[in-house]
Coordinates of C-alpha atoms and ligand atoms in Angstrom, one line a residue:
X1 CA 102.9 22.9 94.6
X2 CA 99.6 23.7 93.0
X3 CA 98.3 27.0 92.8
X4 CA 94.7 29.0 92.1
X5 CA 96.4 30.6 89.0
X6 CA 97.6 27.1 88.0
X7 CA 94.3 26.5 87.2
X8 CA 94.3 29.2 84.3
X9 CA 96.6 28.7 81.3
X10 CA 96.4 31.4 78.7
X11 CA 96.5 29.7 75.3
X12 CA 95.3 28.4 72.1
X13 CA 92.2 26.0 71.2
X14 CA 90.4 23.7 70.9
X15 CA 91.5 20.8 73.8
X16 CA 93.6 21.1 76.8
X17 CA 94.5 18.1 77.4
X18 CA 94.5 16.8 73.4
X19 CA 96.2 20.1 71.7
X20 CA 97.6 22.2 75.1
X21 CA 99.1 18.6 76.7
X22 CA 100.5 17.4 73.6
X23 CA 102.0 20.6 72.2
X24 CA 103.8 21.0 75.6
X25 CA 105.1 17.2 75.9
X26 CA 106.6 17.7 72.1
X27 CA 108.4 20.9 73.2
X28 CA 109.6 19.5 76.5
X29 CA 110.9 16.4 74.6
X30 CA 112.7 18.5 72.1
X31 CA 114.1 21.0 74.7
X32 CA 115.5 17.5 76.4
X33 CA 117.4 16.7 73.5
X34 CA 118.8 20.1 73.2
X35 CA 119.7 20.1 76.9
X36 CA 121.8 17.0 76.4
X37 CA 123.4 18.1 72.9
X38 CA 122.3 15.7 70.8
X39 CA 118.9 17.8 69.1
X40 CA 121.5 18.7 66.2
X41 CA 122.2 14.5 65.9
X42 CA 118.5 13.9 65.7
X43 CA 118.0 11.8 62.0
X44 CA 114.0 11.7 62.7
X45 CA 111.4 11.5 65.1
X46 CA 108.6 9.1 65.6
X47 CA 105.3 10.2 67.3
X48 CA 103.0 7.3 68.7
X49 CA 100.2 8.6 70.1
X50 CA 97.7 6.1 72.3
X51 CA 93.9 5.8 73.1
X52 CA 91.8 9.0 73.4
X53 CA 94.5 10.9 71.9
X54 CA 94.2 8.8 69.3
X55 CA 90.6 8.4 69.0
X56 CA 89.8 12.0 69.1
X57 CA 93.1 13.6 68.4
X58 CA 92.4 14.3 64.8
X59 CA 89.4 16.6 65.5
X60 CA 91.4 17.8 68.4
X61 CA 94.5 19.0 66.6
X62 CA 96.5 17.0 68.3
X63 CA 98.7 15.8 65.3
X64 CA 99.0 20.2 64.4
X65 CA 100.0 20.3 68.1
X66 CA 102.4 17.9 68.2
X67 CA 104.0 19.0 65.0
X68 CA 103.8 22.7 66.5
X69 CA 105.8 22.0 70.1
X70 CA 108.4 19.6 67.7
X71 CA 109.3 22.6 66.4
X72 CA 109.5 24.8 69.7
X73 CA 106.5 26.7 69.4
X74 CA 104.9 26.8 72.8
X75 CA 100.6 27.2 73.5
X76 CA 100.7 30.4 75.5
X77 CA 102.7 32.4 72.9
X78 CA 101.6 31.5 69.5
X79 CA 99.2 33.3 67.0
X80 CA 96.4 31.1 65.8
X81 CA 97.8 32.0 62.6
X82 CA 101.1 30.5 62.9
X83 CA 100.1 27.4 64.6
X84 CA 97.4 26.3 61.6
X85 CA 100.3 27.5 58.9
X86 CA 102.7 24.8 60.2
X87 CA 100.7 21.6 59.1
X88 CA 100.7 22.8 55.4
X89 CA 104.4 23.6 55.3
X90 CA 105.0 20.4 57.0
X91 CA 102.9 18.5 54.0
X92 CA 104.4 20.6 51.5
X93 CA 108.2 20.1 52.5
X94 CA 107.9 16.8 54.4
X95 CA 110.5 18.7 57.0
X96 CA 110.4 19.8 60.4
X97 CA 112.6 22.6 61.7
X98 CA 113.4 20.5 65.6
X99 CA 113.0 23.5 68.4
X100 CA 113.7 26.2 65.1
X101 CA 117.0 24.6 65.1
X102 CA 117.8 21.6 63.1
X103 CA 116.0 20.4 60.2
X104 CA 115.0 16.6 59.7
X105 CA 112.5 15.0 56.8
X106 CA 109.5 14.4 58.4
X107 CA 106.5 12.1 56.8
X108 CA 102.9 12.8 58.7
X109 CA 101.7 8.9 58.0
X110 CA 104.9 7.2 58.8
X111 CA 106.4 9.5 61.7
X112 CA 102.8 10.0 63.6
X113 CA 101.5 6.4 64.6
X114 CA 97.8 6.7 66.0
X115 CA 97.5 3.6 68.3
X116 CA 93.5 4.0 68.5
X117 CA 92.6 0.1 70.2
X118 CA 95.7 1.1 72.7
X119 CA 96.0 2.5 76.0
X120 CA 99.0 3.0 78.0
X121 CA 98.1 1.7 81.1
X122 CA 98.8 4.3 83.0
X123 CA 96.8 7.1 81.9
X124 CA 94.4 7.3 78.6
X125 CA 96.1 10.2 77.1
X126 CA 99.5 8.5 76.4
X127 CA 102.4 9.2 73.9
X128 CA 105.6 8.6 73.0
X129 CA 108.2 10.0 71.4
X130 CA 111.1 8.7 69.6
X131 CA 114.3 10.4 68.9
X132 CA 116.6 8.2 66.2
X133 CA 120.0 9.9 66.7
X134 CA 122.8 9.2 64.0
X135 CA 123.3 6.1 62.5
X136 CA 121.5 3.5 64.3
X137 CA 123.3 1.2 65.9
X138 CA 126.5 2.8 65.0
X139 CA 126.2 4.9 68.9
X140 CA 127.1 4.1 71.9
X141 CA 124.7 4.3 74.9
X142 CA 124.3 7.8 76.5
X143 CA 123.5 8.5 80.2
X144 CA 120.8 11.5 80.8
X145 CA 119.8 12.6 83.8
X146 CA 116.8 14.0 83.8
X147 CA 116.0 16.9 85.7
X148 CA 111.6 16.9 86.0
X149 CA 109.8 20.3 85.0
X150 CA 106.8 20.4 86.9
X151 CA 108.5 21.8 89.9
X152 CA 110.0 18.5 91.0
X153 CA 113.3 17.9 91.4
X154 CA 113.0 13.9 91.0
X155 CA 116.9 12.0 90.7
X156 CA 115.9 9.4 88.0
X157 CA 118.8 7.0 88.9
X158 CA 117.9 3.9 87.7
X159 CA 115.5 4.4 84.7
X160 CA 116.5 3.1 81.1
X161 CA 114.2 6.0 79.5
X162 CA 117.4 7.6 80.3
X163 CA 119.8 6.4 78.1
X164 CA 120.3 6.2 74.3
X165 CA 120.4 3.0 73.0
X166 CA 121.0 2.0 69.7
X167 CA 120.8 4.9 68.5
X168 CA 117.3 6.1 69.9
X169 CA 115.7 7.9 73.0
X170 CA 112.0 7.8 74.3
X171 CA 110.4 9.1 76.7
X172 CA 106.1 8.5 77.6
X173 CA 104.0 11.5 78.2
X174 CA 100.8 11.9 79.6
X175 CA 98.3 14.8 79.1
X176 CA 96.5 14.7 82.6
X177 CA 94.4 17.3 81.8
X178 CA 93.5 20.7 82.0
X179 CA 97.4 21.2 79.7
X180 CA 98.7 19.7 82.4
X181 CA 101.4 17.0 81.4
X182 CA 103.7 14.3 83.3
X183 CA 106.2 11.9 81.8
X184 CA 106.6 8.4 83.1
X185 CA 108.2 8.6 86.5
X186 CA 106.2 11.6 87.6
X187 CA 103.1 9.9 86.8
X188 CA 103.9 7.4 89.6
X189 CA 104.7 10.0 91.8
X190 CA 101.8 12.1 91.7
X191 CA 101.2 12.0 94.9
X192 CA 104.6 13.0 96.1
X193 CA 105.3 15.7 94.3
X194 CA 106.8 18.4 96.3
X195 CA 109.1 21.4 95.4
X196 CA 111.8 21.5 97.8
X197 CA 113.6 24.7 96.3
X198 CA 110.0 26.8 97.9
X199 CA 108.9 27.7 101.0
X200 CA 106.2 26.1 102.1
X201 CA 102.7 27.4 101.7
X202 CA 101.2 29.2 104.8
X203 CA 98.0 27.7 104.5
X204 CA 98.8 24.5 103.0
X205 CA 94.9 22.3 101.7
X206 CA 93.7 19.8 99.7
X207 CA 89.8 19.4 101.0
X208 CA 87.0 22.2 101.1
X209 CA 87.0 21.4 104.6
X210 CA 90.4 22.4 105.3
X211 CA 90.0 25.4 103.3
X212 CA 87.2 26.8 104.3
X213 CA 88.3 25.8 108.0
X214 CA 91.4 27.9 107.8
X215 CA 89.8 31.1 105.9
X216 CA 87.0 30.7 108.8
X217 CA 90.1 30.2 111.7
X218 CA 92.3 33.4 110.0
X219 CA 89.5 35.2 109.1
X220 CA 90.7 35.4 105.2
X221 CA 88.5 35.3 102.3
X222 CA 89.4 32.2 100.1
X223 CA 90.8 34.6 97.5
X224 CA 92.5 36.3 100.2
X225 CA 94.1 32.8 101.9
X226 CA 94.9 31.6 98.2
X227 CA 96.9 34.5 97.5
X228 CA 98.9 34.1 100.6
X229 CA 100.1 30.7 99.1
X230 CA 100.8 32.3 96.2
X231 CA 103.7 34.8 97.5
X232 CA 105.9 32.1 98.4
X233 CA 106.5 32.1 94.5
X234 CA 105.2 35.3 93.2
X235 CA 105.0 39.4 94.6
X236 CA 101.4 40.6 95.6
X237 CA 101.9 42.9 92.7
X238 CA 102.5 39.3 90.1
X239 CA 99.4 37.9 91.7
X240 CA 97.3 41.0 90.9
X241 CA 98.7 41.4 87.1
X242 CA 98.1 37.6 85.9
X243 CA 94.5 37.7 87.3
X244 CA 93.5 40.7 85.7
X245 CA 95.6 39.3 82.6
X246 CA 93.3 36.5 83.0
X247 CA 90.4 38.7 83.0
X248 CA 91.7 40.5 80.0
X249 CA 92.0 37.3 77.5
X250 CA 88.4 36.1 79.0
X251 CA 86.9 39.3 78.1
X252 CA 88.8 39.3 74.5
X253 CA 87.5 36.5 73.9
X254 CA 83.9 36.8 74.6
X255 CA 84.5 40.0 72.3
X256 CA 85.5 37.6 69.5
X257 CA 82.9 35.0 70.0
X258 CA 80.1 37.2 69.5
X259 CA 81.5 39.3 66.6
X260 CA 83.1 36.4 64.4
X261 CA 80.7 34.6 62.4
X262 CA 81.0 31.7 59.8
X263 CA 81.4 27.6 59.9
X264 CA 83.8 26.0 62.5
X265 CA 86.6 23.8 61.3
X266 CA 86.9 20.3 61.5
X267 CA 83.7 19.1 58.7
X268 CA 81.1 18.9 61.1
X269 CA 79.6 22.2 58.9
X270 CA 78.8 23.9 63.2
X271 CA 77.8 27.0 61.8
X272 CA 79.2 29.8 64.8
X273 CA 75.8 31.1 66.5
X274 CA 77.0 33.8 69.1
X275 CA 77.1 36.5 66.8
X276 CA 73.1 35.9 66.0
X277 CA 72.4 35.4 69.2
X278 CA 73.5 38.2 70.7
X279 CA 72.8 40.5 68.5
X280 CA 69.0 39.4 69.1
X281 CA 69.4 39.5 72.8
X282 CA 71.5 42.7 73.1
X283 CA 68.9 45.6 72.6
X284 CA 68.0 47.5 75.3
X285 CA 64.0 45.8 76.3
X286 CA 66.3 42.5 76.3
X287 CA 68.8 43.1 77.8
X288 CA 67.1 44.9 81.1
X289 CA 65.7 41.7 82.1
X290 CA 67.5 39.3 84.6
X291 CA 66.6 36.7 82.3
X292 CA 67.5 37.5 79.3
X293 CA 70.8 38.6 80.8
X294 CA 71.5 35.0 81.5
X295 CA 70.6 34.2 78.6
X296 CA 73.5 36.8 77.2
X297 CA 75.8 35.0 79.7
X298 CA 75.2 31.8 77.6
X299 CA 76.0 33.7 74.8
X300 CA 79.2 35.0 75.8
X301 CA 80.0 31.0 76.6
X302 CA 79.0 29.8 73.3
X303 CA 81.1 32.7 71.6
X304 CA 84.2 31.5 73.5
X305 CA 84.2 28.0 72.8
X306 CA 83.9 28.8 69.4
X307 CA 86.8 31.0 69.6
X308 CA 88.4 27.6 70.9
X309 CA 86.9 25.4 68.4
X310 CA 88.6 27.5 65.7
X311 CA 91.9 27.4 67.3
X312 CA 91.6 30.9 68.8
X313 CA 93.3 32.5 71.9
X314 CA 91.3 31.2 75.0
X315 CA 92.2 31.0 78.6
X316 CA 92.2 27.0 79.7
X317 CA 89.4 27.1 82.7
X318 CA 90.2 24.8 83.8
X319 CA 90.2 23.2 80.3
X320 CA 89.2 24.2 76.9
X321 CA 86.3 21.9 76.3
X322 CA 84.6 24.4 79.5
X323 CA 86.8 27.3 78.7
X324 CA 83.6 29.3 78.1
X325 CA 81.7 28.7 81.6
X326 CA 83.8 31.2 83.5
X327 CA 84.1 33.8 81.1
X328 CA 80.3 34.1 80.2
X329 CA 79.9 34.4 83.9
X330 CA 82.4 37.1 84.3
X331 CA 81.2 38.5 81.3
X332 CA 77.5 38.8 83.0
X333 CA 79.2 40.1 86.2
X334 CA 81.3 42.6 84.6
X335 CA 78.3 44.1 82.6
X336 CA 75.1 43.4 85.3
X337 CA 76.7 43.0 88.6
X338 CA 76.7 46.0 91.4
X339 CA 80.0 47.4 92.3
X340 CA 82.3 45.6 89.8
X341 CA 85.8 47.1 90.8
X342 CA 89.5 45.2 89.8
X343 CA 89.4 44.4 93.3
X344 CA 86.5 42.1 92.9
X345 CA 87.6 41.1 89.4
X346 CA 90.7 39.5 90.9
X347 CA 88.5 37.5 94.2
X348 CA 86.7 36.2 91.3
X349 CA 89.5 34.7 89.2
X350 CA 91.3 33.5 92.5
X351 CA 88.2 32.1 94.1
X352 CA 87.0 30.2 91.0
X353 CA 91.1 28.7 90.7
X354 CA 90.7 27.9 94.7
X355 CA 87.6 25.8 93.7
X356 CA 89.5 24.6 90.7
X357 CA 92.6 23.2 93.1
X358 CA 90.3 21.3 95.0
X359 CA 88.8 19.2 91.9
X360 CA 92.2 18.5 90.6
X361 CA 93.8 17.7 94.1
X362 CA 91.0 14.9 95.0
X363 CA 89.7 14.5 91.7
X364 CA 90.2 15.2 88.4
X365 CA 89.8 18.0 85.7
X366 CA 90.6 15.4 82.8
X367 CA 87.6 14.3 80.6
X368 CA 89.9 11.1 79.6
X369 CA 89.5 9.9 83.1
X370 CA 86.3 11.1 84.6
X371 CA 84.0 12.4 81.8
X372 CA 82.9 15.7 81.2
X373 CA 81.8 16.2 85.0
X374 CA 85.3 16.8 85.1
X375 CA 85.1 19.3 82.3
X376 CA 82.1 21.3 82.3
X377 CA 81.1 20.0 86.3
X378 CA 84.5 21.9 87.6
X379 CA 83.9 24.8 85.1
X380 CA 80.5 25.4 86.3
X381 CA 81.6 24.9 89.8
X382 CA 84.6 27.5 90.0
X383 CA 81.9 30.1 88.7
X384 CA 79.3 29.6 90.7
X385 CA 81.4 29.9 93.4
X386 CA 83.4 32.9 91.9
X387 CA 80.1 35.0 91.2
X388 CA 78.4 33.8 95.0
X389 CA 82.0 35.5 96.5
X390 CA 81.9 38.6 94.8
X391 CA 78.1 39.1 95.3
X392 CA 78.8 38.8 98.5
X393 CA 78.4 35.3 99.5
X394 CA 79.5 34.2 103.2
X395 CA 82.0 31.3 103.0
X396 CA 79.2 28.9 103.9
X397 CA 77.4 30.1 100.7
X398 CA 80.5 30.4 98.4
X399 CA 80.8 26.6 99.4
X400 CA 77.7 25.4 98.9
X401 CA 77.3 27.1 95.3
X402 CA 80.0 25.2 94.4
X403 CA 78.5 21.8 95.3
X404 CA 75.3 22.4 94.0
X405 CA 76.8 23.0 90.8
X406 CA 79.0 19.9 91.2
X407 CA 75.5 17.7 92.4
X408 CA 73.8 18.8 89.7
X409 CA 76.6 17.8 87.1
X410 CA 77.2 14.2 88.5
X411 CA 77.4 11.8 85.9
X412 CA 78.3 14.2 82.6
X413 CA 79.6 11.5 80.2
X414 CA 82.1 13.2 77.4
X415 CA 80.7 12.0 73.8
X416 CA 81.7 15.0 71.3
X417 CA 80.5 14.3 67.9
X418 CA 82.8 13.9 65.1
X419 CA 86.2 13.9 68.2
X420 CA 85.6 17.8 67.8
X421 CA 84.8 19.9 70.9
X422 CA 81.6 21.2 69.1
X423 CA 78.8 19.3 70.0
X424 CA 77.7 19.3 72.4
X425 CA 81.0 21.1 74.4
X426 CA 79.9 24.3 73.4
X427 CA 76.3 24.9 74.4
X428 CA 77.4 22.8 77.2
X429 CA 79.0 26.0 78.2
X430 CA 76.1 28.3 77.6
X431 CA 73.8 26.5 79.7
X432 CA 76.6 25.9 82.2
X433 CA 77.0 29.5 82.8
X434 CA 73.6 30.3 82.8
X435 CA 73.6 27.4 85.9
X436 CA 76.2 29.0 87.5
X437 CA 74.3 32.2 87.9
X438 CA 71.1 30.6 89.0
X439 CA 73.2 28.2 91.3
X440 CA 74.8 31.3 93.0
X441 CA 71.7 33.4 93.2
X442 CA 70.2 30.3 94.8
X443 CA 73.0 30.1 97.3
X444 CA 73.1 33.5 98.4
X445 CA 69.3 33.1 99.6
X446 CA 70.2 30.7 102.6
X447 CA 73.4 30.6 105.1
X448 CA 73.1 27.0 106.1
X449 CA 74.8 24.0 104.8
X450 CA 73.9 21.3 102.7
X451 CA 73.5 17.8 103.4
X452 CA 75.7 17.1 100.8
X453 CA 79.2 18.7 101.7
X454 CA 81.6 19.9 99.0
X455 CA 84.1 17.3 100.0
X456 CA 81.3 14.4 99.5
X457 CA 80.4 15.6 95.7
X458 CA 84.3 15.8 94.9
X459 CA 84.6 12.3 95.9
X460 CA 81.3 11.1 94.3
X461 CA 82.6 12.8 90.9
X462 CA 85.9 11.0 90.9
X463 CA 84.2 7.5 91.7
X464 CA 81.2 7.8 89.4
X465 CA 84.4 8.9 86.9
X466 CA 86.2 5.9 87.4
X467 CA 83.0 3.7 87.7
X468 CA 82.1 5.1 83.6
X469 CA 82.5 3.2 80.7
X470 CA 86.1 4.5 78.6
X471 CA 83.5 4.8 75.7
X472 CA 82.1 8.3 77.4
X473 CA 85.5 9.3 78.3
X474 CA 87.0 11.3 75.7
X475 CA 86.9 8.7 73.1
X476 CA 83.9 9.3 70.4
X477 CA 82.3 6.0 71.1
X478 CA 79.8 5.9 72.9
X479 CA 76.6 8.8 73.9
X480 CA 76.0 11.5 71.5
X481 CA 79.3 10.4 69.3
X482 CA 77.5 7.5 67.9
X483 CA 73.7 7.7 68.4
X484 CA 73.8 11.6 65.9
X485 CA 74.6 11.0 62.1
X486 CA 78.1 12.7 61.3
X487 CA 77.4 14.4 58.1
Ligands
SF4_501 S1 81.9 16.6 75.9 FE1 82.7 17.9 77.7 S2 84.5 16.8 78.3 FE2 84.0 16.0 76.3 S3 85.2 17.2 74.8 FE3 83.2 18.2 75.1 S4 83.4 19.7 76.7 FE4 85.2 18.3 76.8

């Protein structure tokens, strides 16, 4: 079952769904091979990786990530540090240390296909991995069953990805988005996903309506009702530490962004503007005025994503494309709101996930499938509604902040130049948070509905999504990607 805090991943730059997704599908294929014995029998291990993740994995780090979670590193533990060492070693020694355990030669161009002109049908951030296991062809077939990690207990009866034959096991991976990843079988089953080893959830939604219905019918606040669903699985106590963790790596990192200076990776020559900016707006005449304090906010989102664009430690929110949004809106709360407690720090975090759930329940969160609507749209969304709650905002208003931010983001193609989430993905940020604040501000004036109904512009973002051409979907061909010189 999904949760608010599922919407938050703390972890390492600069894509979710091209360095967090991949990473984790690496690791979880390795950790299969382990499970059934046969890692230490592994001769060598082909990577093909399909469509956007191919397209725009380079820039993304895709190939670093891969090559990272191959050798059992996983995104929310490692050091920045460790994860760009690996690629060098790997070039230098053509070998690759399998989960830290067993050592195979490993050659980047003949070991990591990049299938750029093909998609998997079933999602466009597709891989596949290949185990060769002893001799080939001198094995006999092996039966796995495979027990699903994403809280499913699936029994995969009938499936050949199951078996070794010849010497070799596969198994497809898609990066859904937002560091979310599925394999084959659970990709079919989306839908049905349930975890039969929990309780069900008290308050069990999947629309606004039915979640602002129940918080209106129990009188709960939505962070209040979302962290009743969360103690079928974790103690009020777990709830409270992982949000203010949360809080803790969003506020790091804006402390990063606008002290680090210098030219982002990747050859696009992004020199890092944060620092300069807020050291121009951070003065005391500035800083006084509300709108020069949004402006900071934008600065505190532009200094996180390019944290994430240099591979630094970033919370996923809900990706890392918009990882910015919510932190320079926290950021502006934290230092110009009224009140700030913990107390209101954790409604924010659990408000802005509730918000989150319902984008990736109806929608999506994945730039591969719906553009960057999905990105920065649901980014901007969660905060606006975060900030309207803990100013105050009636569920009515909370609401309708976050479909104004949603209306107003219809549309958002994805086209980052060079495949790098630089341009535009991080001064998307700054001027999303800045949004966000103006949207809530705007929201807490009135106490009536919309026309539009959050429900309405969740399903108009996942149509106009699918109605978008692939080239402004995570692939570098088509909208800013092509029409501004790379040089
Ligand atoms: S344009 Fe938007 S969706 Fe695309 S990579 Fe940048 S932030 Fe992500």
């Amino acid at each position: 079952m999904l949760g608010a805090l599922d919407m938050f991943a703390i972890g390492i730059g600069p894509s979710s769904s091209h360095t967090i997704g991949p990473m984790k599908a690496a690791l979880q294929f390795v950790k299969l091979l382990a499970a059934k014995s046969v890692l230490t029998q592994v001769v060598r291990i082909e990577v093909n990786l399909y469509g956007s993740l191919a397209l725009t994995g380079e820039g993304h780090g895709t190939i670093l990530a891969v090559i990272n979670g191959l050798c059992g590193e996983s995104p929310s533990k490692i050091e920045s540090e460790v994860f760009l060492a690996k690629m060098d070693l790997v070039k230098q020694q053509q070998v690759l240390n399998l989960l830290g355990q067993h050592q195979i030669t490993f050659n980047l161009e003949q070991d990591i296909l990049l299938h750029k002109q093909e998609f998997l049908p079933e999602h466009a951030n597709g891989m596949r991995f290949i185990a060769h296991i002893g001799n080939e062809g001198g094995m006999e077939s092996i039966d796995f069953v495979v027990n699903h990690s994403l809280g499913n207990n699936f029994t995969d009866d009938s499936s050949d990805s199951n078996k070794i034959v010849a010497g070799k096991f596969s198994r497809e991976y898609f990066s859904i988005g937002g560091g979310f990843i599925v394999d084959k079988e659970q990709i079919t089953h989306l839908g049905e996903m349930v975890d039969d080893s929990l309780a069900p959830p008290p308050y069990p939604f999947e629309t606004a309506d039915e979640l602002f219905g129940l918080c209106e019918q129990h009188g709960l606040s939505v962070a209040q009702l979302v962290t009743q669903n969360e103690l079928i699985r974790k103690s009020d106590a777990d709830v409270r530490d992982e949000c203010l963790q949360i809080v803790e790596v969003m506020r790091a990192s804006v402390q990063h962004g606008i002290i680090n200076e210098g030219v982002l990776p990747g050859g696009l020559n992004v020199r890092r503007r944060a620092p300069g900016l807020y050291s121009k707006l951070n003065v005391p005449h500035v800083a006084e005025s509300a709108h020069d304090q949004r402006l900071l906010a934008m600065a505190f989102a532009i200094g996180v994503n390019e944290e994430n664009a240099a591979f630094g430690r970033v919370v996923t929110a809900p990706t890392n494309g918009s990882a910015g949004t919510i932190p320079g809106v926290l950021e502006y709360y934290v230092r110009y709101g009224s009140g700030v407690t913990q107390d209101k720090l954790v409604d924010f975090i659990l408000t802005a996930g509730a918000i989150g759930m319902l984008y990736k329940l109806r929608a999506s969160i994945s730039a591969a499938e719906v553009g960057c609507q999905g990105e920065i749209g649901v980014a901007c969304s969660m905060a606006a509604a975060a900030l309207t709650a803990v100013m105050g905002g009636s569920l009515i208003q909370i609401a309708k902040a976050a479909e104004i931010a949603m209306e107003h983001s219809l549309g958002m193609t994805c086209d980052p130049i060079g495949g790098l989430v630089q341009v535009p993905c991080i001064e998307r940020n700054g001027v999303a948070a800045s949004r966000a604040i103006d949207i809530a501000r705007l929201a807490l004036l009135e106490d009536t509905p919309g026309i539009v109904s959050l429900d309405d512009v969740i399903k108009t973002m996942m149509q106009t999504g699918k109605d978008m051409g692939v080239r402004y979907k995570e692939t570098a061909l088509g909208g800013l990607a092509v029409n501004v010189v790379n040089c």
